[in-house]
Coordinates of C-alpha atoms in Angstrom, one line a residue:
M2 CA 45.1 7.2 2.5
E3 CA 41.4 7.0 1.7
F4 CA 40.2 6.0 -1.7
R5 CA 36.7 6.8 -2.9
I6 CA 35.2 5.1 -5.9
V7 CA 32.4 7.1 -7.6
P8 CA 30.7 6.8 -11.0
C9 CA 32.2 8.6 -13.9
G10 CA 31.2 12.3 -14.0
M11 CA 29.9 12.3 -10.4
D12 CA 31.6 14.5 -7.8
Y13 CA 31.8 12.8 -4.4
D14 CA 31.1 15.9 -2.3
A15 CA 28.1 16.8 -4.5
A16 CA 26.8 13.2 -4.2
K17 CA 27.2 13.3 -0.4
N18 CA 25.3 16.6 -0.2
S19 CA 22.5 15.1 -2.3
A20 CA 22.4 12.0 -0.3
D21 CA 22.1 14.0 2.9
V22 CA 19.2 16.0 1.5
L23 CA 17.4 12.8 0.3
T24 CA 17.8 10.8 3.5
S25 CA 17.1 13.7 5.8
A26 CA 13.8 14.2 3.9
K27 CA 13.0 10.6 4.6
I28 CA 12.9 9.6 1.0
T29 CA 12.6 5.8 0.8
P30 CA 15.8 4.0 0.0
L31 CA 15.2 2.9 -3.6
V32 CA 13.7 6.3 -4.6
A33 CA 16.7 8.0 -3.0
G34 CA 19.0 5.8 -5.0
L35 CA 17.2 6.6 -8.3
S36 CA 17.1 10.3 -7.5
L37 CA 20.9 10.4 -6.9
I38 CA 21.5 8.8 -10.3
T39 CA 19.1 10.8 -12.4
G40 CA 19.2 14.1 -10.6
Y41 CA 16.1 15.4 -8.8
K42 CA 14.0 18.3 -7.8
I43 CA 12.3 18.3 -4.4
G44 CA 9.4 20.3 -3.1
E45 CA 8.6 21.1 0.6
S46 CA 5.8 19.5 2.4
S47 CA 3.8 22.7 2.4
Q48 CA 4.2 23.2 -1.4
Y49 CA 2.3 21.7 -4.3
L50 CA 3.7 19.7 -7.2
S51 CA 3.2 22.6 -9.7
S52 CA 6.0 24.4 -7.8
V53 CA 8.5 21.6 -8.9
L54 CA 7.1 20.2 -12.1
T55 CA 6.2 22.5 -15.0
T56 CA 5.0 22.1 -18.6
E57 CA 8.5 23.0 -19.8
D58 CA 10.0 20.1 -17.9
V59 CA 7.9 17.6 -19.9
D60 CA 7.9 19.5 -23.2
K61 CA 11.7 19.5 -23.5
L62 CA 11.8 15.7 -23.2
E63 CA 12.7 13.8 -26.4
Y64 CA 10.8 10.8 -27.5
G65 CA 12.5 7.8 -26.0
S66 CA 13.0 9.4 -22.6
S67 CA 11.0 9.5 -19.3
I68 CA 10.7 11.2 -15.9
A69 CA 9.6 9.9 -12.6
V70 CA 7.1 11.9 -10.5
F71 CA 6.8 10.7 -6.9
S72 CA 4.4 12.9 -5.0
P73 CA 2.2 12.1 -1.9
T74 CA -1.5 12.4 -2.2
G75 CA -3.0 15.8 -1.7
A76 CA 0.1 17.6 -3.3
G77 CA -1.9 18.8 -6.3
K78 CA -0.8 15.9 -8.6
S79 CA -4.0 15.7 -10.6
W80 CA -4.2 19.4 -11.1
T81 CA -0.6 19.6 -12.3
I82 CA -1.0 16.7 -14.7
E83 CA -4.2 18.2 -16.2
Q84 CA -2.5 21.6 -16.8
I85 CA 0.5 20.1 -18.5
A86 CA -1.5 17.6 -20.6
L87 CA -3.8 20.4 -21.9
A88 CA -0.8 22.5 -22.8
L89 CA 1.1 19.7 -24.6
S90 CA -2.0 18.4 -26.5
K91 CA -2.0 21.5 -28.6
D92 CA 0.7 20.0 -30.8
K93 CA 1.3 16.5 -29.4
Q94 CA -0.7 13.3 -29.0
V95 CA -1.3 12.9 -25.2
I96 CA -2.9 10.1 -23.3
I97 CA -3.4 10.1 -19.5
L98 CA -3.7 6.5 -18.2
T99 CA -5.0 5.5 -14.8
N100 CA -5.9 2.3 -13.1
R101 CA -9.5 2.8 -11.8
H102 CA -12.6 3.9 -13.5
A103 CA -13.3 6.4 -10.7
C104 CA -10.0 8.1 -11.4
E105 CA -10.8 8.3 -15.2
I106 CA -14.1 9.9 -14.5
Q107 CA -12.6 12.5 -12.1
L108 CA -9.9 13.4 -14.6
K109 CA -12.4 13.7 -17.5
Q110 CA -14.6 16.0 -15.4
E111 CA -11.8 18.3 -14.6
L112 CA -10.3 18.4 -18.0
S113 CA -13.6 19.0 -19.8
R114 CA -14.3 21.9 -17.4
K115 CA -10.8 23.4 -18.0
S116 CA -11.3 22.9 -21.8
G117 CA -14.5 25.1 -21.6
M118 CA -16.9 22.2 -22.3
N119 CA -20.4 22.3 -21.0
P120 CA -21.0 20.1 -17.9
I121 CA -21.2 16.5 -19.0
P122 CA -23.2 13.8 -17.0
A123 CA -20.9 11.2 -15.5
E124 CA -22.7 8.4 -17.4
L125 CA -21.6 10.0 -20.7
L126 CA -18.0 10.6 -19.8
D127 CA -17.0 7.0 -20.6
N128 CA -17.6 7.7 -24.3
I129 CA -15.9 11.1 -24.8
N130 CA -12.4 12.3 -25.6
I131 CA -11.3 15.7 -24.3
S132 CA -9.9 16.5 -27.8
D133 CA -8.5 14.8 -30.9
N134 CA -5.0 15.0 -29.2
L135 CA -5.9 14.4 -25.6
K136 CA -7.5 11.2 -24.3
V137 CA -8.1 9.8 -20.8
M138 CA -8.6 6.1 -20.2
T139 CA -7.9 3.2 -17.8
Y140 CA -4.9 0.9 -18.4
Q141 CA -7.4 -1.9 -18.8
K142 CA -9.1 -0.1 -21.7
F143 CA -5.8 1.0 -23.3
V144 CA -4.3 -2.5 -23.5
K145 CA -7.3 -3.6 -25.6
I146 CA -6.6 -0.9 -28.2
C147 CA -2.8 -0.3 -27.7
H148 CA -2.0 -1.9 -31.1
C149 CA -3.5 1.3 -32.6
Y150 CA -0.6 3.3 -31.0
N151 CA 2.3 1.0 -31.9
G152 CA 5.0 3.1 -33.5
K153 CA 3.2 6.4 -33.0
E154 CA 4.8 9.3 -31.2
T155 CA 2.8 9.7 -28.0
V156 CA 3.2 11.4 -24.6
L157 CA 2.0 9.0 -21.9
F158 CA 1.1 10.1 -18.4
L159 CA 1.2 6.9 -16.5
D160 CA -0.8 7.8 -13.4
E161 CA -0.9 5.5 -10.3
C162 CA 1.8 3.5 -11.9
H163 CA 2.3 1.5 -8.7
C164 CA -0.6 -0.6 -10.2
F165 CA 1.9 -2.3 -12.5
T166 CA 2.9 -4.5 -9.5
E167 CA -0.1 -4.1 -7.2
D168 CA -2.7 -5.2 -9.7
A169 CA -0.5 -7.8 -11.5
V170 CA -1.4 -10.4 -8.9
F171 CA -5.0 -10.5 -10.1
S172 CA -4.8 -9.2 -13.7
T173 CA -2.6 -9.4 -16.8
Y174 CA -3.1 -5.8 -17.9
P175 CA 0.1 -4.6 -16.1
Q176 CA 2.2 -7.2 -18.0
Q177 CA 0.5 -6.2 -21.2
M178 CA 1.2 -2.5 -20.5
I179 CA 4.8 -3.2 -19.9
Q180 CA 5.0 -5.2 -23.1
F181 CA 3.6 -2.2 -25.0
L182 CA 6.0 0.3 -23.4
H183 CA 8.9 -2.0 -24.2
R184 CA 8.0 -2.1 -27.8
N185 CA 7.5 1.6 -28.0
L186 CA 10.3 3.0 -25.8
D187 CA 11.7 5.1 -28.7
K188 CA 8.3 6.4 -29.8
T189 CA 6.9 7.6 -26.4
I190 CA 7.6 10.1 -23.7
R191 CA 6.7 8.5 -20.4
V192 CA 5.8 10.3 -17.2
Y193 CA 5.6 7.8 -14.3
I194 CA 3.4 9.2 -11.5
T195 CA 2.6 7.6 -8.1
A196 CA 2.6 8.4 -4.4
T197 CA 3.9 4.9 -3.6
P198 CA 6.8 4.0 -5.8
E199 CA 8.9 1.6 -3.7
A200 CA 7.4 -1.7 -4.8
V201 CA 7.1 -0.8 -8.5
L202 CA 10.4 0.9 -8.9
P203 CA 12.5 -2.3 -9.7
A204 CA 10.1 -3.0 -12.6
L205 CA 10.3 0.6 -13.9
W206 CA 14.1 0.6 -13.6
K207 CA 14.3 -2.7 -15.5
L208 CA 12.1 -1.3 -18.3
E209 CA 13.9 2.0 -18.6
A210 CA 17.5 0.7 -18.2
K211 CA 19.8 0.7 -21.2
D212 CA 22.0 -2.1 -19.8
D213 CA 21.9 -4.8 -17.1
S214 CA 22.7 -2.5 -14.3
K215 CA 20.8 -2.8 -11.0
L216 CA 19.2 -0.1 -8.9
S217 CA 20.3 -0.2 -5.3
P218 CA 18.8 1.4 -2.2
L219 CA 20.5 4.5 -0.7
T220 CA 20.4 5.0 3.0
A221 CA 22.0 7.5 5.5
D222 CA 24.9 5.2 6.2
N223 CA 25.7 3.3 2.9
L224 CA 26.7 6.1 0.5
N225 CA 30.2 4.8 -0.1
D226 CA 29.0 1.3 -0.9
F227 CA 26.2 2.7 -3.0
L228 CA 28.6 4.8 -5.1
R229 CA 30.8 1.9 -5.7
F230 CA 28.1 0.0 -7.5
T231 CA 25.7 2.6 -8.7
P232 CA 25.0 2.9 -12.5
V233 CA 25.8 6.2 -14.3
K234 CA 23.0 8.4 -15.4
S235 CA 23.4 7.4 -19.1
S236 CA 22.4 3.8 -18.1
T237 CA 18.7 4.8 -17.8
R238 CA 16.2 6.6 -19.9
I239 CA 14.8 8.3 -16.8
Q240 CA 16.0 11.9 -17.1
M241 CA 14.9 13.3 -13.8
T242 CA 13.1 12.4 -10.6
Y243 CA 10.6 14.9 -9.1
L244 CA 9.8 14.5 -5.4
M245 CA 7.6 16.1 -2.8
K246 CA 8.4 15.9 0.9
S247 CA 5.7 14.4 3.1
D248 CA 4.6 15.6 6.5
W249 CA 2.6 12.9 8.4
S250 CA 2.2 14.8 11.6
Y251 CA -1.5 15.0 11.0
L252 CA -1.9 11.2 11.2
T253 CA -2.6 9.4 14.4
F254 CA -2.6 5.6 14.5
K255 CA -4.7 3.1 16.4
A256 CA -4.8 -0.7 16.2
Y257 CA -7.6 -3.2 16.3
D258 CA -8.2 -7.0 16.2
P259 CA -9.3 -7.9 12.6
D260 CA -11.2 -10.9 14.0
N261 CA -13.4 -8.8 16.3
L262 CA -15.8 -6.9 14.1
V263 CA -18.2 -6.3 17.0
K264 CA -15.6 -4.3 18.9
L265 CA -14.7 -2.4 15.7
A266 CA -18.3 -1.6 14.9
E267 CA -18.9 -0.3 18.5
Y268 CA -15.9 2.0 18.1
L269 CA -17.1 3.3 14.7
N270 CA -20.7 3.8 15.9
S271 CA -19.5 5.9 18.8
L272 CA -17.5 8.1 16.4
A273 CA -20.6 8.5 14.2
K274 CA -22.6 9.8 17.1
D275 CA -20.1 12.6 17.3
G276 CA -20.5 13.4 13.6
K277 CA -17.3 11.8 12.5
K278 CA -17.1 9.9 9.3
S279 CA -15.1 6.7 8.6
L280 CA -13.6 5.3 5.4
I281 CA -13.3 1.6 5.7
Y282 CA -11.1 -0.5 3.3
I283 CA -11.7 -4.2 3.5
N284 CA -10.9 -6.0 0.3
D285 CA -13.3 -8.9 1.2
I286 CA -16.9 -8.3 0.1
Q287 CA -18.4 -10.8 2.5
K288 CA -16.5 -9.4 5.5
G289 CA -17.5 -5.9 4.4
K290 CA -21.2 -7.0 4.4
E291 CA -20.8 -8.5 7.9
L292 CA -19.4 -5.2 9.2
Q293 CA -22.1 -3.2 7.5
E294 CA -24.8 -5.2 9.4
L295 CA -23.1 -4.1 12.7
L296 CA -22.9 -0.4 11.8
D297 CA -25.7 2.0 12.5
E298 CA -25.4 3.7 9.2
S299 CA -23.1 2.9 6.3
Q300 CA -22.6 2.4 2.5
H301 CA -20.8 -0.5 0.9
V302 CA -19.4 -0.2 -2.6
Y303 CA -17.4 -2.7 -4.7
S304 CA -16.9 -3.7 -8.3
D305 CA -20.3 -5.3 -9.0
E306 CA -22.2 -3.6 -11.8
D307 CA -25.2 -2.7 -9.6
K308 CA -22.8 -0.7 -7.3
K309 CA -21.4 1.4 -10.2
P310 CA -24.0 4.3 -9.8
E311 CA -23.2 4.6 -6.1
L312 CA -19.4 4.8 -6.8
T313 CA -20.0 7.3 -9.6
E314 CA -22.1 9.5 -7.3
I315 CA -19.3 9.5 -4.7
T316 CA -16.7 10.2 -7.3
E317 CA -18.7 13.2 -8.7
N318 CA -19.4 14.7 -5.3
S319 CA -16.0 13.8 -3.8
R320 CA -17.8 12.7 -0.6
F321 CA -20.3 10.2 0.8
D322 CA -23.4 11.0 2.8
T323 CA -23.4 8.1 5.3
S324 CA -21.4 7.9 8.5
A325 CA -19.2 5.2 7.0
L326 CA -18.2 4.0 3.6
I327 CA -17.0 0.4 3.2
T328 CA -15.0 -0.2 0.0
T329 CA -12.7 -2.6 -1.7
K330 CA -9.9 -2.1 -4.2
V331 CA -12.4 -0.4 -6.5
A332 CA -11.9 2.9 -4.6
E333 CA -8.4 2.3 -3.2
N334 CA -6.6 4.4 -5.8
G335 CA -7.3 7.9 -7.2
L336 CA -10.6 8.6 -5.5
S337 CA -10.5 12.1 -3.8
L338 CA -12.7 12.6 -0.8
H339 CA -12.9 16.3 0.2
D340 CA -14.9 16.2 3.4
E341 CA -13.9 17.8 6.7
D342 CA -16.1 15.3 8.6
L343 CA -14.0 12.4 7.3
T344 CA -11.5 11.9 10.1
N345 CA -11.1 8.1 10.4
I346 CA -9.7 5.5 8.0
I347 CA -9.7 1.8 8.6
A348 CA -7.1 0.1 6.4
E349 CA -7.4 -3.7 6.7
T350 CA -4.5 -4.9 4.5
Y351 CA -1.0 -6.2 5.0
D352 CA 0.0 -4.6 1.7
L353 CA 1.9 -1.4 2.6
T354 CA 1.2 0.1 -0.9
A355 CA -2.5 -0.4 -0.5
L356 CA -2.5 1.0 3.0
Q357 CA -0.7 4.2 1.9
Q358 CA -3.1 4.6 -1.0
I359 CA -6.3 4.2 1.1
I360 CA -4.9 6.8 3.6
G361 CA -4.5 9.1 0.7
R362 CA -8.2 9.0 -0.2
A363 CA -8.9 11.5 2.6
R364 CA -7.7 14.8 1.1
V365 CA -6.3 17.4 3.6
S366 CA -4.8 20.8 3.1
R367 CA -1.0 20.7 2.6
K368 CA -0.6 23.8 4.8
T369 CA -3.2 23.2 7.5
P370 CA -4.2 19.5 7.5
R371 CA -6.9 18.3 9.9
E372 CA -6.1 15.3 12.1
I373 CA -6.8 11.9 10.6
T374 CA -6.9 8.7 12.7
V375 CA -5.9 5.5 10.9
L376 CA -6.9 2.1 12.3
I377 CA -4.6 -0.7 11.3
P378 CA -5.1 -4.4 11.9
D379 CA -2.9 -6.2 14.5
Y380 CA -2.1 -9.4 12.6
T381 CA -1.1 -12.3 14.8
A382 CA 1.1 -15.2 13.9
S383 CA -2.0 -17.1 13.0
H384 CA -3.2 -14.4 10.7
L385 CA 0.2 -14.1 9.0
G386 CA 0.4 -17.9 8.6
S387 CA -3.0 -17.9 6.8
I388 CA -1.9 -15.0 4.6
T389 CA 1.3 -16.9 3.7
G390 CA -0.8 -19.9 2.7
K391 CA -3.0 -17.9 0.4
I392 CA 0.0 -16.3 -1.3
Y393 CA 1.7 -19.7 -1.7
M394 CA -1.4 -21.1 -3.4
Q395 CA -1.4 -18.1 -5.8
I396 CA 2.3 -18.6 -6.6
Q397 CA 1.6 -22.3 -7.4
E398 CA -1.0 -21.2 -10.0
F399 CA 1.6 -18.9 -11.6
D400 CA 4.2 -21.6 -11.6
K401 CA 1.9 -23.8 -13.5
A402 CA 1.8 -21.2 -16.3
V403 CA 5.6 -20.6 -16.1
N404 CA 6.3 -24.4 -16.5
N405 CA 3.9 -25.0 -19.3
P406 CA 2.5 -21.8 -21.0
D407 CA 0.8 -23.7 -23.8
F408 CA -1.0 -26.0 -21.4
A409 CA -2.0 -23.2 -19.1
M410 CA -3.3 -21.1 -22.0
Q411 CA -5.5 -24.0 -23.2
Y412 CA -6.7 -25.4 -19.9
L413 CA -6.7 -22.7 -17.3
P414 CA -10.0 -20.6 -17.1
Q415 CA -9.7 -17.4 -19.2
P416 CA -9.2 -14.6 -18.5
N417 CA -6.6 -15.7 -16.1
P418 CA -4.1 -13.5 -14.1
C419 CA -1.2 -15.9 -14.8
I420 CA -1.1 -15.8 -18.6
Y421 CA -2.5 -14.2 -21.7
Y422 CA -2.1 -14.5 -25.5
D423 CA -0.1 -11.8 -27.3
A424 CA -1.4 -11.4 -30.8
L425 CA 1.7 -9.6 -32.0
L426 CA 4.1 -12.2 -30.6
K427 CA 1.6 -14.9 -31.6
K428 CA 2.3 -16.9 -28.4
P429 CA 1.2 -17.1 -24.7
V430 CA 2.9 -14.6 -22.4
V431 CA 3.3 -15.4 -18.7
N432 CA 2.5 -12.6 -16.2
E433 CA 6.1 -12.4 -14.8
I434 CA 5.3 -9.2 -12.9
G435 CA 2.5 -10.9 -11.0
R436 CA 4.7 -13.8 -10.0
Q437 CA 7.5 -11.5 -8.8
E438 CA 5.1 -9.4 -6.8
L439 CA 3.6 -12.4 -5.1
Q440 CA 7.1 -13.5 -4.1
R441 CA 7.8 -10.0 -2.7
Q442 CA 4.6 -10.2 -0.7
K443 CA 5.5 -13.6 0.6
D444 CA 8.9 -12.5 1.6
F445 CA 7.5 -9.5 3.5
V446 CA 4.9 -11.6 5.3
Q447 CA 7.6 -14.1 6.3
T448 CA 9.6 -11.2 7.7
L449 CA 6.6 -10.2 9.8
R450 CA 6.2 -13.8 11.0
D451 CA 9.8 -13.9 12.1
E452 CA 9.4 -10.6 13.9
E453 CA 6.1 -11.6 15.4
A454 CA 7.7 -14.7 16.9
E455 CA 10.2 -12.5 18.7
Q456 CA 7.8 -9.6 19.7
P457 CA 4.1 -9.2 19.1
H458 CA 2.5 -6.5 16.9
A459 CA 5.1 -6.8 14.1
F460 CA 2.8 -5.4 11.4
V461 CA 1.6 -2.5 13.6
R462 CA 5.3 -1.7 14.3
H463 CA 6.2 -1.7 10.6
V464 CA 3.4 0.8 9.8
L465 CA 4.3 3.1 12.7
E466 CA 8.0 3.1 11.7
M467 CA 7.1 3.8 8.1
Y468 CA 5.2 7.0 9.1
G469 CA 7.9 8.0 11.7
K470 CA 5.7 7.3 14.7
S471 CA 6.8 6.0 18.1
T472 CA 6.6 2.2 18.7
D473 CA 6.8 2.5 22.5
N474 CA 3.8 1.3 24.5
I475 CA 1.9 -0.1 21.4
D476 CA -0.8 -1.5 23.7
K477 CA -2.0 2.0 24.4
I478 CA -3.0 2.6 20.7
F479 CA -5.5 -0.2 20.6
I480 CA -9.1 0.8 20.4
D481 CA -9.9 -1.5 23.4
Y482 CA -6.8 -0.5 25.4
D483 CA -8.8 -0.4 28.7
N484 CA -9.8 -4.0 28.2
I485 CA -6.2 -5.0 27.3
S486 CA -4.9 -3.2 30.4
D487 CA -7.5 -4.9 32.6
C488 CA -6.8 -8.3 31.1
K489 CA -3.0 -8.0 31.6
N490 CA -3.4 -6.8 35.2
R491 CA -5.6 -9.8 36.0
I492 CA -3.1 -12.1 34.3
H493 CA -0.2 -10.6 36.4
T494 CA -2.2 -11.0 39.6
A495 CA -3.1 -14.6 38.8
W496 CA 0.5 -15.5 38.0
E497 CA 1.9 -13.9 41.2
T498 CA -0.7 -15.8 43.2
F499 CA 0.4 -19.1 41.5
K500 CA 4.1 -18.3 42.0
S501 CA 3.6 -17.9 45.8
S502 CA 1.4 -21.0 46.0
R503 CA 2.6 -24.6 46.6
K504 CA 2.0 -25.2 42.9
T505 CA -0.2 -28.2 43.4
D506 CA -2.5 -29.6 40.7
N507 CA -5.3 -27.6 42.4
D508 CA -3.2 -24.4 42.2
L509 CA -2.5 -25.0 38.6
N510 CA -6.3 -25.5 37.9
I511 CA -7.0 -22.3 39.7
L512 CA -4.4 -20.5 37.5
K513 CA -6.0 -21.9 34.3
N514 CA -9.5 -20.9 35.3
T515 CA -8.4 -17.4 36.4
L516 CA -6.4 -16.9 33.1
M517 CA -9.4 -18.1 31.1
S518 CA -11.7 -15.7 32.9
A519 CA -9.4 -12.8 32.4
C520 CA -9.0 -13.4 28.7
N521 CA -12.6 -14.4 27.9
E522 CA -14.4 -11.7 30.0
T523 CA -12.3 -8.8 28.6
G524 CA -12.0 -10.2 25.0
A525 CA -8.5 -8.8 24.9
Y526 CA -6.6 -12.0 24.2
G527 CA -8.1 -12.3 20.7
K528 CA -9.5 -15.8 20.9
E529 CA -12.0 -17.5 23.2
L530 CA -10.4 -20.1 25.5
K531 CA -12.1 -23.4 26.1
S532 CA -11.9 -25.6 29.2
N533 CA -8.7 -27.2 30.4
I534 CA -6.1 -25.0 28.6
Q535 CA -2.7 -26.6 28.1
I536 CA 0.7 -25.5 29.4
N537 CA 1.8 -24.0 26.0
T538 CA -1.4 -21.9 26.0
I539 CA -0.6 -20.6 29.5
N540 CA 2.9 -19.6 28.3
K541 CA 1.3 -17.8 25.3
I542 CA -1.0 -15.9 27.7
L543 CA 2.0 -15.0 29.9
K544 CA 3.9 -13.7 26.8
F545 CA 0.8 -11.7 25.8
A546 CA 0.9 -10.0 29.2
D547 CA 4.6 -9.2 28.8
I548 CA 5.5 -11.7 31.6
Q549 CA 9.0 -13.2 30.9
D550 CA 8.4 -16.3 33.1
S551 CA 7.4 -19.6 31.6
L552 CA 5.7 -22.7 32.9
N553 CA 7.1 -26.1 31.9
P554 CA 5.6 -29.6 32.5
G555 CA 7.1 -30.9 35.8
E556 CA 8.9 -27.7 36.7
T557 CA 8.5 -23.9 36.8
I558 CA 11.2 -21.4 35.6
F559 CA 11.1 -17.9 36.8
S560 CA 12.9 -14.8 35.5
I561 CA 14.3 -12.3 37.9
N562 CA 12.1 -9.4 36.6
S563 CA 9.2 -8.3 38.7
P564 CA 5.8 -7.5 37.2
E565 CA 6.4 -3.9 38.0
E566 CA 9.5 -3.9 35.9
N567 CA 7.7 -5.5 33.0
N568 CA 5.0 -2.8 33.2

């Protein structure tokens, strides 16, 4: 006899049908788990959000409740929010919040136009409200005046809410925003909106939960275990989850060496000659400047005040005029680029949320999307070790604040991402969200390091799997694949020659010199090799060339596989 344990009020067969729909639609595990608990509406990949989410869906919500809207970029999210916000603002106080100034400007432009206002210059949009009942601002601005809204009934559209975790590692505004929401849960209606919910969802669940229940991931093969521990719908204030299916068939991926800017620039310059534009995300201003010097024609925007006019112009026009635009986090979220010539995106980041967001900047038709090529960095074990070290140093700074908030408030430079002073609580508040997000990033990078030790190209593989792409023959997607293929063939030839030799010291020196020439002349190995390479370096080169043999001091061990089998 089979026993099934399900939450009170939930029918097993209905739950199984819903689980099948969610997992077959490739909804990510935590989002699928939330959707099964709250109930959901899901739109097709060719539809727009307005076909799923209506003004009535938000208007019927009572103060104290919320909904989650998880929609990929290009699904008409902004248009739908604007229509609903305008309608609700006739008799409700409505605020649309977003995380970047560029998003704020775009929203104000569209809302002012739909409200019948005369065209307003972008430089004046900062200082206007759409109406007495409808305001648009960044989260950063809102937390400075949020005390004015304590205890007041307000409808909050929390756009790009993934920023609550993503931005928490360098700013306290997400923690301040969460504190405000927690104090005003019963006085607000909250509409959480993002295209990338997976990382932020645990924080949203914790905020909206009515008890200590945990949100678990739902996959295609864990339904019974999920139902055994899943909370009931009444345990959360989230009333419904609205989803849109994604179709990533228009995306093609290529990989590149993040240390070889010359090779990357050569590739981008060749595309520019064919009239193809590139959006380049490098959240390192100095590295962005170095790349700009190598490109024939490009524009570089970042958060400095003297770059603000350039970013404003791009925001207004929804396009850039040069062949390449290099940007940092300042344009990672919310910026909409409607340009048929924009066909290439370079996303140099290990953060999967940031990567998905930058891909979403290039707007395509939901029904007939143009092909977009995305270049992703191939992080080696050395890269991942360096990233881990940087994250660890950030965590140490946060831990100082956790261990002694008063000391940190007094002696750490202010403003500081680790801690801030809450005037209502009259005490320092540690940025717990930032600390948790750094730990999540560190754990993810450690997973990549473990996988990289077993098989190269771990990060590239993660990205391809996330978008449902094949991970076979990864070498072929590198922008310098011809060089890689040439290098590996030369390594195979050198190794076969050594294996058939007497393996004298002279034969070993010939092998070393031949391997060095193959790697340095093609540039495919990723680092320049100096004279007299050691045995461990030879083994790394063999592994790079997919050769399963190894060379040990004093003896040589061969596998039974031939080079043809390895190819």
